[in-house]
Amino acid sequence: NSTTPNSVSGSRPIATAARTHTVQSGDSLYGVARKYGVRVEAPTSANPGVDPNRLRVGQVLTIPAS
């Protein structure tokens, strides 16, 4: 009775495309950037026209890949 060992492929980081984040009550651009592991400048530059001091609940932000 032979068994074949399970092979698990190595876990390599996969390049990810930009994501989106829907602003919730209490969110700040700094907090959103921290959540996604990017510098605060990244979502700022990816969302021209968005006032980082006036995020609105329900607003969808683009979060670039880290």
mmCIF file of N, CA and C in Angstrom:
data_model
loop_
_atom_site.group_PDB
_atom_site.id
_atom_site.type_symbol
_atom_site.label_atom_id
_atom_site.label_comp_id
_atom_site.label_asym_id
_atom_site.label_seq_id
_atom_site.Cartn_x
_atom_site.Cartn_y
_atom_site.Cartn_z
ATOM 1 N N ASN A 1 0.851 -1.172 0.000
ATOM 2 C CA ASN A 1 0.000 0.000 0.000
ATOM 3 C C ASN A 1 0.897 1.236 0.000
ATOM 4 N N SER A 2 1.114 1.814 -1.166
ATOM 5 C CA SER A 2 1.970 2.989 -1.219
ATOM 6 C C SER A 2 1.137 4.254 -1.204
ATOM 7 N N THR A 3 1.676 5.259 -0.581
ATOM 8 C CA THR A 3 0.983 6.545 -0.542
ATOM 9 C C THR A 3 1.872 7.593 -1.176
ATOM 10 N N THR A 4 1.262 8.539 -1.766
ATOM 11 C CA THR A 4 1.988 9.637 -2.364
ATOM 12 C C THR A 4 1.979 10.801 -1.386
ATOM 13 N N PRO A 5 3.146 11.311 -1.043
ATOM 14 C CA PRO A 5 3.157 12.438 -0.098
ATOM 15 C C PRO A 5 2.466 13.655 -0.715
ATOM 16 N N ASN A 6 1.811 14.394 0.132
ATOM 17 C CA ASN A 6 1.172 15.631 -0.325
ATOM 18 C C ASN A 6 2.255 16.642 -0.638
ATOM 19 N N SER A 7 2.139 17.271 -1.780
ATOM 20 C CA SER A 7 3.106 18.317 -2.096
ATOM 21 C C SER A 7 2.405 19.663 -2.006
ATOM 22 N N VAL A 8 3.042 20.536 -1.324
ATOM 23 C CA VAL A 8 2.497 21.887 -1.161
ATOM 24 C C VAL A 8 3.437 22.824 -1.875
ATOM 25 N N SER A 9 2.880 23.591 -2.790
ATOM 26 C CA SER A 9 3.735 24.531 -3.509
ATOM 27 C C SER A 9 4.221 25.601 -2.543
ATOM 28 N N GLY A 10 5.415 26.086 -2.798
ATOM 29 C CA GLY A 10 5.974 27.132 -1.947
ATOM 30 C C GLY A 10 5.113 28.371 -1.977
ATOM 31 N N SER A 11 5.050 29.051 -0.876
ATOM 32 C CA SER A 11 4.229 30.270 -0.842
ATOM 33 C C SER A 11 5.111 31.450 -1.189
ATOM 34 N N ARG A 12 4.950 31.919 -2.400
ATOM 35 C CA ARG A 12 5.691 33.094 -2.862
ATOM 36 C C ARG A 12 4.740 34.266 -2.919
ATOM 37 N N PRO A 13 5.228 35.447 -2.613
ATOM 38 C CA PRO A 13 4.349 36.611 -2.731
ATOM 39 C C PRO A 13 3.913 36.783 -4.180
ATOM 40 N N ILE A 14 2.681 37.095 -4.351
ATOM 41 C CA ILE A 14 2.133 37.309 -5.681
ATOM 42 C C ILE A 14 1.933 38.804 -5.871
ATOM 43 N N ALA A 15 2.373 39.306 -7.000
ATOM 44 C CA ALA A 15 2.171 40.728 -7.293
ATOM 45 C C ALA A 15 0.673 40.993 -7.373
ATOM 46 N N THR A 16 0.247 41.997 -6.678
ATOM 47 C CA THR A 16 -1.176 42.295 -6.664
ATOM 48 C C THR A 16 -1.445 43.613 -7.355
ATOM 49 N N ALA A 17 -2.589 43.669 -7.951
ATOM 50 C CA ALA A 17 -3.005 44.908 -8.601
ATOM 51 C C ALA A 17 -3.597 45.828 -7.543
ATOM 52 N N ALA A 18 -3.950 46.994 -7.964
ATOM 53 C CA ALA A 18 -4.565 47.947 -7.047
ATOM 54 C C ALA A 18 -5.855 47.358 -6.472
ATOM 55 N N ARG A 19 -6.155 47.732 -5.263
ATOM 56 C CA ARG A 19 -7.379 47.298 -4.585
ATOM 57 C C ARG A 19 -8.245 48.518 -4.353
ATOM 58 N N THR A 20 -9.421 48.272 -3.839
ATOM 59 C CA THR A 20 -10.277 49.390 -3.465
ATOM 60 C C THR A 20 -10.642 49.256 -1.992
ATOM 61 N N HIS A 21 -10.953 50.372 -1.395
ATOM 62 C CA HIS A 21 -11.389 50.422 -0.004
ATOM 63 C C HIS A 21 -12.581 51.361 0.067
ATOM 64 N N THR A 22 -13.652 50.896 0.674
ATOM 65 C CA THR A 22 -14.820 51.746 0.879
ATOM 66 C C THR A 22 -14.710 52.398 2.250
ATOM 67 N N VAL A 23 -14.710 53.700 2.264
ATOM 68 C CA VAL A 23 -14.536 54.474 3.494
ATOM 69 C C VAL A 23 -15.682 54.192 4.455
ATOM 70 N N GLN A 24 -15.312 53.930 5.708
ATOM 71 C CA GLN A 24 -16.278 53.708 6.776
ATOM 72 C C GLN A 24 -16.128 54.814 7.806
ATOM 73 N N SER A 25 -17.119 54.952 8.635
ATOM 74 C CA SER A 25 -17.096 55.972 9.675
ATOM 75 C C SER A 25 -15.829 55.839 10.513
ATOM 76 N N GLY A 26 -15.128 56.933 10.700
ATOM 77 C CA GLY A 26 -13.917 56.926 11.519
ATOM 78 C C GLY A 26 -12.640 56.698 10.729
ATOM 79 N N ASP A 27 -12.747 56.336 9.442
ATOM 80 C CA ASP A 27 -11.553 56.110 8.633
ATOM 81 C C ASP A 27 -10.799 57.408 8.398
ATOM 82 N N SER A 28 -9.492 57.283 8.339
ATOM 83 C CA SER A 28 -8.628 58.388 7.929
ATOM 84 C C SER A 28 -7.730 57.829 6.831
ATOM 85 N N LEU A 29 -7.184 58.693 6.021
ATOM 86 C CA LEU A 29 -6.297 58.225 4.963
ATOM 87 C C LEU A 29 -5.083 57.524 5.565
ATOM 88 N N TYR A 30 -4.591 58.042 6.666
ATOM 89 C CA TYR A 30 -3.455 57.416 7.347
ATOM 90 C C TYR A 30 -3.824 56.000 7.803
ATOM 91 N N GLY A 31 -4.992 55.847 8.416
ATOM 92 C CA GLY A 31 -5.427 54.534 8.896
ATOM 93 C C GLY A 31 -5.650 53.555 7.759
ATOM 94 N N VAL A 32 -6.219 54.033 6.663
ATOM 95 C CA VAL A 32 -6.442 53.169 5.497
ATOM 96 C C VAL A 32 -5.098 52.718 4.932
ATOM 97 N N ALA A 33 -4.148 53.644 4.821
ATOM 98 C CA ALA A 33 -2.817 53.297 4.314
ATOM 99 C C ALA A 33 -2.163 52.243 5.200
ATOM 100 N N ARG A 34 -2.258 52.398 6.498
ATOM 101 C CA ARG A 34 -1.685 51.410 7.430
ATOM 102 C C ARG A 34 -2.343 50.057 7.257
ATOM 103 N N LYS A 35 -3.659 50.051 7.092
ATOM 104 C CA LYS A 35 -4.397 48.790 6.940
ATOM 105 C C LYS A 35 -3.878 47.980 5.757
ATOM 106 N N TYR A 36 -3.524 48.669 4.680
ATOM 107 C CA TYR A 36 -3.078 47.989 3.469
ATOM 108 C C TYR A 36 -1.557 47.932 3.334
ATOM 109 N N GLY A 37 -0.853 48.450 4.320
ATOM 110 C CA GLY A 37 0.607 48.355 4.325
ATOM 111 C C GLY A 37 1.282 49.215 3.272
ATOM 112 N N VAL A 38 0.696 50.375 2.992
ATOM 113 C CA VAL A 38 1.293 51.289 2.022
ATOM 114 C C VAL A 38 1.563 52.628 2.699
ATOM 115 N N ARG A 39 2.423 53.405 2.092
ATOM 116 C CA ARG A 39 2.684 54.752 2.613
ATOM 117 C C ARG A 39 1.464 55.613 2.358
ATOM 118 N N VAL A 40 1.233 56.599 3.187
ATOM 119 C CA VAL A 40 0.053 57.448 3.054
ATOM 120 C C VAL A 40 0.048 58.195 1.711
ATOM 121 N N GLU A 41 1.214 58.403 1.137
ATOM 122 C CA GLU A 41 1.291 59.078 -0.162
ATOM 123 C C GLU A 41 0.683 58.230 -1.279
ATOM 124 N N ALA A 42 0.687 56.896 -1.115
ATOM 125 C CA ALA A 42 0.199 56.003 -2.177
ATOM 126 C C ALA A 42 -1.291 56.209 -2.462
ATOM 127 N N PRO A 43 -2.178 56.101 -1.462
ATOM 128 C CA PRO A 43 -3.581 56.350 -1.778
ATOM 129 C C PRO A 43 -3.866 57.817 -2.113
ATOM 130 N N THR A 44 -3.055 58.717 -1.598
ATOM 131 C CA THR A 44 -3.237 60.133 -1.915
ATOM 132 C C THR A 44 -3.003 60.360 -3.404
ATOM 133 N N SER A 45 -1.908 59.822 -3.928
ATOM 134 C CA SER A 45 -1.603 60.027 -5.345
ATOM 135 C C SER A 45 -2.501 59.175 -6.247
ATOM 136 N N ALA A 46 -3.009 58.059 -5.749
ATOM 137 C CA ALA A 46 -3.876 57.191 -6.557
ATOM 138 C C ALA A 46 -5.304 57.720 -6.635
ATOM 139 N N ASN A 47 -5.629 58.693 -5.816
ATOM 140 C CA ASN A 47 -6.984 59.240 -5.769
ATOM 141 C C ASN A 47 -6.964 60.755 -5.898
ATOM 142 N N PRO A 48 -6.509 61.262 -7.055
ATOM 143 C CA PRO A 48 -6.485 62.714 -7.213
ATOM 144 C C PRO A 48 -7.905 63.266 -7.122
ATOM 145 N N GLY A 49 -8.010 64.391 -6.521
ATOM 146 C CA GLY A 49 -9.335 64.983 -6.372
ATOM 147 C C GLY A 49 -10.005 64.609 -5.062
ATOM 148 N N VAL A 50 -9.436 63.648 -4.333
ATOM 149 C CA VAL A 50 -9.988 63.286 -3.024
ATOM 150 C C VAL A 50 -9.269 64.115 -1.977
ATOM 151 N N ASP A 51 -10.031 64.828 -1.185
ATOM 152 C CA ASP A 51 -9.455 65.632 -0.107
ATOM 153 C C ASP A 51 -9.198 64.693 1.072
ATOM 154 N N PRO A 52 -7.928 64.444 1.404
ATOM 155 C CA PRO A 52 -7.623 63.500 2.483
ATOM 156 C C PRO A 52 -8.175 63.925 3.840
ATOM 157 N N ASN A 53 -8.530 65.189 3.978
ATOM 158 C CA ASN A 53 -9.094 65.669 5.237
ATOM 159 C C ASN A 53 -10.613 65.603 5.255
ATOM 160 N N ARG A 54 -11.210 65.197 4.151
ATOM 161 C CA ARG A 54 -12.676 65.167 4.060
ATOM 162 C C ARG A 54 -13.158 63.878 3.402
ATOM 163 N N LEU A 55 -12.730 62.735 3.938
ATOM 164 C CA LEU A 55 -13.222 61.462 3.418
ATOM 165 C C LEU A 55 -14.694 61.324 3.767
ATOM 166 N N ARG A 56 -15.455 60.750 2.837
ATOM 167 C CA ARG A 56 -16.894 60.571 3.051
ATOM 168 C C ARG A 56 -17.205 59.083 3.184
ATOM 169 N N VAL A 57 -18.071 58.737 4.116
ATOM 170 C CA VAL A 57 -18.509 57.349 4.283
ATOM 171 C C VAL A 57 -19.096 56.879 2.958
ATOM 172 N N GLY A 58 -18.666 55.715 2.514
ATOM 173 C CA GLY A 58 -19.140 55.156 1.253
ATOM 174 C C GLY A 58 -18.261 55.491 0.066
ATOM 175 N N GLN A 59 -17.359 56.431 0.245
ATOM 176 C CA GLN A 59 -16.438 56.811 -0.830
ATOM 177 C C GLN A 59 -15.500 55.632 -1.098
ATOM 178 N N VAL A 60 -15.246 55.346 -2.374
ATOM 179 C CA VAL A 60 -14.370 54.237 -2.734
ATOM 180 C C VAL A 60 -13.002 54.796 -3.120
ATOM 181 N N LEU A 61 -11.988 54.315 -2.419
ATOM 182 C CA LEU A 61 -10.606 54.751 -2.672
ATOM 183 C C LEU A 61 -9.843 53.643 -3.388
ATOM 184 N N THR A 62 -8.972 54.032 -4.300
ATOM 185 C CA THR A 62 -8.063 53.091 -4.929
ATOM 186 C C THR A 62 -6.824 52.983 -4.055
ATOM 187 N N ILE A 63 -6.430 51.761 -3.739
ATOM 188 C CA ILE A 63 -5.242 51.521 -2.931
ATOM 189 C C ILE A 63 -4.235 50.794 -3.833
ATOM 190 N N PRO A 64 -3.144 51.455 -4.221
ATOM 191 C CA PRO A 64 -2.178 50.804 -5.089
ATOM 192 C C PRO A 64 -1.476 49.643 -4.387
ATOM 193 N N ALA A 65 -0.978 48.717 -5.184
ATOM 194 C CA ALA A 65 -0.234 47.577 -4.626
ATOM 195 C C ALA A 65 0.978 48.093 -3.864
ATOM 196 N N SER A 66 1.303 47.395 -2.792
ATOM 197 C CA SER A 66 2.454 47.824 -1.979
ATOM 198 C C SER A 66 3.768 47.444 -2.604
#
